[in-house]
Amino acid sequence: MDASKLKELKLFVDQCKANPSLLYDPSLSFFRDYLESLGANLPAAAQKEGDSKSKDYVVEENEEEMGDNAAGEEEDEIIESDIELEGETVEPDNDSPQKMGDRSVEVTDEKREASQESKAKAVEAISEGKLEEAIEHLTEAILLNPTSAIMYATRASVYVKMKKPNAAIRDANAALEINPDSAKGYKSRGMAHAMLGHWEEAAKDLHLASTIDYDEEISAVLKKVEPNTHKIDEHRRKYERLRKEREDRKIERERSRRRAEAKAAYEKAKSQEQTSSSRKPGGMPGGFTGGMPGGMPGGMPGGMPGGFPGGMPGGVPGNVDFSKILNDPELMSAFSDPEVMAALQDGVQFQLYLNGILVPSLFTESLRCRVCSVMCAF
């Protein structure tokens, strides 16, 4: 084998020894599989670190893939198609509004009779096909009796014949304000809406007119109007369904994205926690190995005056077996008691505890004996 290749291989092995987590790099999965096939046991610490890096890599890759998918699944705005409707319509009439009567004016019997005479002249003009003349007579009748719904409804029907749907709608509205049950008012307004291509409004008014006072003309107009209203209704339901489905897909994508983010965050935190645990040095934080620097918890600078024979200058010596203290829950609980720790600051008072002269709540006879046996090592 080439010497340079052997040198590179040796250098790689040395790097793996110094940093075993290199073995868990995704690009070295083939080498890791080879080692395991030979029965090799990879270092646990390296495995945890490697797992962390590997998982981080997978999380980032999933997040990127998720973002690409979300962008790819973003849908275009739904554009409604045109509806093929049937039926003739007319251009809206933009004439100045016709004269309307003042309903606050008192209508005398004389005015009411004169209004009926004008209406009779209008009916005669309509029969002769003189629609403009009929409008003039009906306008005169309305001004004489502006509280008559039938006068407005009749003039509205003439405007329908003249193919002036906006004028017809204004008169029909006036008639229905005076009499909400005016069949002629609904009929004229419905036919005017049909002329303008307002198919749904037309169908509604014509059905109401037919309910109040059915006639063949209403039925004939409805046969032309209803097919268009059905098409409009189907068209509306179709696109409402499409929009709802689109919104549901959008909501589900958002839920999936949040679930993926939460899962990725959980996996990342978990792997970081495992890595942190594997890197913690042995022993207790702050170090009990080789003695307790600075003395016992709570501090006994300068030793325990008046304490154990010979005193404890300079803190606790390093040859004390602290495992007896640390492995005794009751003893550790006693040391955490503020009364006991206060006594530790006063060597004389602590010795009185040990001699049984002063007994705090946590200092039982059994505990006092064990403290004595441990502290004898001082």
C-alpha positions in Angstrom: 0.0 0.0 0.0 1.2 3.5 -0.8 3.1 5.0 2.1 1.3 8.4 1.7 -2.1 6.7 1.8 -1.0 4.8 5.0 0.0 8.1 6.5 -3.3 9.7 5.7 -5.1 6.7 7.1 -3.1 6.9 10.3 -3.8 10.6 10.6 -7.5 9.9 10.2 -7.5 7.2 12.9 -5.7 9.6 15.2 -8.4 12.2 14.6 -11.1 9.7 15.3 -9.4 8.7 18.6 -9.1 12.4 19.6 -12.7 13.1 18.6 -14.8 9.9 18.3 -17.8 11.9 17.2 -16.3 12.2 13.7 -17.3 8.6 13.2 -20.9 9.7 13.2 -20.6 12.2 10.5 -23.2 11.3 7.8 -20.6 11.1 5.1 -18.7 8.3 7.1 -21.7 6.1 7.5 -20.1 3.5 5.2 -17.0 3.4 7.5 -19.1 3.2 10.6 -21.1 0.3 9.1 -17.8 -1.5 8.3 -16.5 -1.1 11.8 -19.8 -2.5 13.3 -19.7 -5.4 10.9 -16.3 -6.4 12.4 -17.9 -6.3 15.9 -16.5 -3.0 16.9 -18.1 -1.2 19.8 -18.2 2.5 19.1 -17.7 4.9 22.1 -21.0 5.8 23.8 -20.0 9.5 24.1 -19.2 9.7 20.5 -22.4 8.0 19.6 -24.4 10.6 21.5 -22.5 13.5 20.0 -22.7 12.0 16.6 -26.5 11.4 17.1 -26.8 15.0 18.0 -25.1 16.2 14.8 -26.9 13.6 12.7 -30.3 14.6 14.1 -29.5 18.3 13.6 -28.7 17.6 10.0 -31.9 15.7 9.6 -34.0 18.4 11.2 -32.5 21.1 9.0 -33.0 18.9 5.9 -36.6 18.3 6.9 -37.3 21.9 7.6 -35.8 22.9 4.2 -37.8 20.2 2.5 -40.9 21.2 4.4 -40.4 24.8 3.2 -40.0 23.8 -0.4 -43.2 21.7 -0.2 -45.1 24.5 1.4 -44.0 26.8 -1.3 -44.8 24.3 -4.0 -48.2 23.6 -2.6 -49.2 27.3 -2.5 -52.2 27.5 -4.7 -53.2 30.3 -7.1 -56.2 32.4 -6.4 -59.5 30.8 -7.6 -60.8 32.7 -10.6 -64.5 32.2 -11.3 -65.5 31.3 -14.8 -68.2 33.1 -16.7 -71.8 31.7 -16.6 -73.6 31.1 -19.8 -77.0 32.6 -19.2 -79.9 32.8 -21.6 -82.5 35.6 -22.0 -82.6 39.0 -23.5 -81.7 42.1 -21.5 -81.9 45.8 -22.2 -79.6 48.7 -21.6 -80.3 50.5 -18.4 -82.4 53.7 -18.8 -80.6 56.7 -17.4 -83.4 59.2 -17.6 -84.1 61.7 -14.9 -86.3 60.3 -12.2 -90.0 60.6 -12.8 -92.2 62.9 -10.7 -93.4 61.5 -7.4 -96.3 62.7 -5.3 -96.0 64.2 -1.9 -97.6 61.6 0.5 -97.8 64.1 3.3 -100.4 66.1 1.4 -104.0 65.5 2.4 -106.0 63.8 -0.3 -109.6 65.2 -0.6 -112.4 63.3 -2.2 -112.3 65.7 -5.1 -108.6 64.9 -5.7 -109.3 61.2 -5.4 -112.1 61.4 -8.0 -109.9 63.4 -10.3 -107.1 60.9 -9.9 -109.4 58.1 -11.0 -110.4 60.0 -14.1 -106.7 60.5 -15.0 -106.1 56.8 -14.5 -109.1 55.9 -16.8 -107.6 58.1 -19.5 -104.2 56.3 -19.0 -105.8 52.9 -19.4 -107.4 54.0 -22.7 -104.1 55.3 -23.9 -102.4 52.0 -23.1 -105.0 50.1 -25.0 -104.3 52.3 -28.0 -100.5 51.8 -27.6 -100.0 55.4 -26.6 -97.5 54.7 -23.8 -96.1 58.2 -23.5 -99.6 59.7 -23.2 -100.4 57.0 -20.6 -97.4 58.0 -18.5 -98.6 61.6 -18.5 -102.1 60.7 -17.3 -100.7 58.4 -14.6 -98.3 61.1 -13.4 -101.2 63.5 -13.1 -103.1 60.8 -11.2 -100.2 60.2 -8.8 -99.8 63.9 -8.1 -103.5 64.1 -7.2 -103.4 61.0 -5.0 -99.8 60.2 -4.0 -101.1 57.6 -1.4 -102.4 55.2 -4.0 -100.2 52.2 -4.5 -102.1 51.1 -7.6 -101.3 54.3 -9.4 -97.5 53.8 -8.9 -97.8 50.1 -9.8 -99.8 50.9 -13.0 -97.2 53.4 -14.1 -94.5 50.9 -13.3 -96.1 48.4 -15.6 -96.2 51.0 -18.4 -92.5 51.7 -18.0 -91.9 47.9 -18.3 -93.7 48.0 -21.7 -91.5 51.0 -22.7 -88.4 48.9 -21.6 -87.4 51.5 -19.0 -86.6 49.1 -16.1 -85.0 51.6 -13.7 -88.0 53.9 -13.9 -90.3 50.8 -13.4 -88.3 49.8 -10.3 -88.6 53.3 -8.8 -92.4 53.2 -9.2 -92.7 49.6 -8.0 -90.7 50.5 -4.8 -93.1 53.4 -4.1 -96.1 51.1 -4.6 -94.7 48.5 -2.2 -93.8 51.1 0.4 -97.5 52.1 0.5 -98.8 48.5 0.1 -96.3 45.7 0.9 -98.8 43.2 -0.6 -99.1 44.8 -4.0 -99.0 41.9 -6.5 -98.7 44.3 -9.4 -95.8 46.1 -7.6 -93.8 42.8 -7.3 -94.7 41.7 -10.8 -93.6 45.0 -12.4 -90.4 45.1 -10.3 -89.6 41.4 -11.1 -90.1 42.0 -14.8 -87.9 45.1 -14.7 -85.1 43.1 -12.9 -85.3 40.4 -15.6 -84.8 43.1 -18.3 -81.6 44.2 -16.5 -80.3 40.6 -16.1 -80.9 40.7 -12.3 -82.1 37.1 -12.4 -82.2 36.2 -8.7 -84.0 39.5 -7.8 -86.4 38.9 -10.6 -87.2 35.4 -9.5 -87.8 36.5 -5.9 -90.2 39.3 -6.9 -92.1 37.2 -9.5 -92.6 34.3 -7.0 -94.0 36.7 -4.4 -96.3 38.2 -7.1 -97.5 34.8 -8.1 -98.1 33.9 -4.4 -100.3 37.0 -4.0 -102.1 36.9 -7.4 -101.1 34.3 -9.9 -101.3 35.0 -13.7 -100.0 33.5 -16.8 -97.7 36.3 -17.7 -95.8 35.9 -14.4 -95.4 32.1 -15.1 -94.1 32.8 -18.6 -91.5 35.2 -17.4 -90.4 32.8 -14.6 -89.8 30.0 -17.2 -87.2 32.3 -18.7 -85.7 33.5 -15.4 -85.5 30.3 -13.3 -83.0 28.4 -15.6 -80.6 31.3 -15.1 -81.1 31.4 -11.3 -80.4 27.7 -11.1 -77.2 28.1 -13.1 -76.1 31.0 -10.8 -76.9 29.0 -7.7 -74.9 26.0 -8.9 -72.0 28.2 -9.9 -72.0 29.9 -6.5 -72.1 26.6 -4.6 -69.3 25.2 -6.8 -66.9 28.0 -6.1 -67.9 28.3 -2.4 -67.0 24.6 -2.2 -63.7 25.1 -4.0 -62.8 28.0 -1.8 -63.6 26.0 1.3 -61.5 23.1 0.1 -58.7 25.4 -0.7 -58.9 27.0 2.8 -59.1 23.6 4.5 -55.9 22.5 2.6 -54.2 25.7 3.7 -55.2 25.1 7.3 -54.0 21.5 7.2 -50.7 22.6 5.7 -50.2 25.1 8.5 -51.0 22.5 11.1 -48.5 20.1 9.5 -45.9 22.8 9.5 -46.4 23.6 13.1 -46.3 19.9 14.1 -43.1 19.5 12.1 -41.6 22.6 13.8 -42.6 21.4 17.2 -41.2 17.9 16.6 -38.0 19.3 15.2 -37.6 21.6 18.2 -38.3 18.7 20.6 -35.7 16.4 18.9 -33.1 19.2 18.8 -33.6 20.0 22.5 -33.5 16.3 23.4 -30.3 15.7 21.5 -28.7 18.8 23.0 -29.7 17.5 26.5 -28.1 14.1 25.8 -25.0 15.7 24.4 -24.7 18.0 27.5 -25.2 15.0 29.8 -22.4 13.0 28.1 -20.0 15.9 28.4 -20.4 16.5 32.2 -17.2 15.8 34.1 -17.2 13.2 36.9 -17.8 14.2 40.5 -20.1 16.8 41.9 -20.2 20.4 40.5 -17.8 22.5 42.5 -15.7 19.4 43.2 -15.5 17.2 46.2 -12.6 15.2 44.7 -9.5 15.7 46.6 -11.3 17.4 49.5 -13.7 20.3 49.9 -12.0 23.5 48.9 -12.9 26.3 51.3 -14.3 23.9 53.9 -17.8 22.7 54.7 -20.9 24.3 53.2 -21.8 27.4 54.9 -18.1 28.1 55.4 -16.0 27.6 58.5 -13.1 29.9 57.8 -10.3 29.6 60.2 -11.5 26.2 61.5 -14.0 25.5 64.3 -12.9 27.5 67.4 -13.4 25.5 70.5 -14.5 22.6 68.5 -12.9 19.2 68.1 -9.6 18.6 69.9 -6.9 20.3 68.0 -9.3 22.5 66.1 -9.8 22.5 62.3 -7.6 25.3 61.1 -7.6 26.1 57.4 -10.9 24.2 56.6 -11.7 20.5 56.3 -8.7 18.2 55.5 -8.8 16.3 52.2 -8.7 12.8 53.9 -12.3 13.0 55.2 -14.6 10.3 53.8 -17.4 12.5 52.5 -19.2 9.5 51.0 -20.6 8.8 54.5 -22.1 12.2 54.6 -23.3 12.4 51.0 -24.9 8.9 51.0 -26.8 9.6 54.2 -30.1 11.4 53.3 -31.0 12.1 57.0 -27.5 13.6 57.6 -27.7 15.7 54.5 -31.1 16.9 55.5 -29.7 17.9 58.9 -26.9 19.9 57.3 -29.5 21.7 55.1 -31.4 22.8 58.3 -30.7 26.5 59.0 -30.5 25.8 62.7 -27.8 23.2 62.2 -25.9 25.3 59.7 -26.0 28.3 62.1 -24.5 26.0 64.7 -21.7 25.0 62.3 -20.6 28.7 62.3 -20.2 28.4 66.1 -17.9 25.5 67.0 -18.8 25.7 70.7 -22.5 25.5 70.0 -22.0 22.6 67.6 -20.0 20.7 70.1 -22.9 21.1 72.6 -25.2 19.6 69.9 -22.9 16.7 69.5 -22.7 16.2 73.3 -26.5 16.2 73.5 -26.8 19.3 75.6 -28.5 21.3 72.9 -30.9 19.3 70.6 -32.4 21.0 67.5 -35.5 19.5 65.9 -33.6 17.5 63.3 -30.8 16.4 65.6 -32.0 13.0 66.8 -29.9 10.8 69.0 -29.2 8.4 66.1 -28.3 11.3 63.8 -26.0 12.9 66.5 -24.1 9.6 66.9 -23.6 9.3 63.1 -22.4 12.9 62.9 -20.0 12.2 65.7 -18.6 9.1 63.9 -18.1 11.1 60.7 -16.7 14.2 62.4 -14.2 12.0 64.3 -12.3 11.8 61.0 -11.4 15.4 61.5 
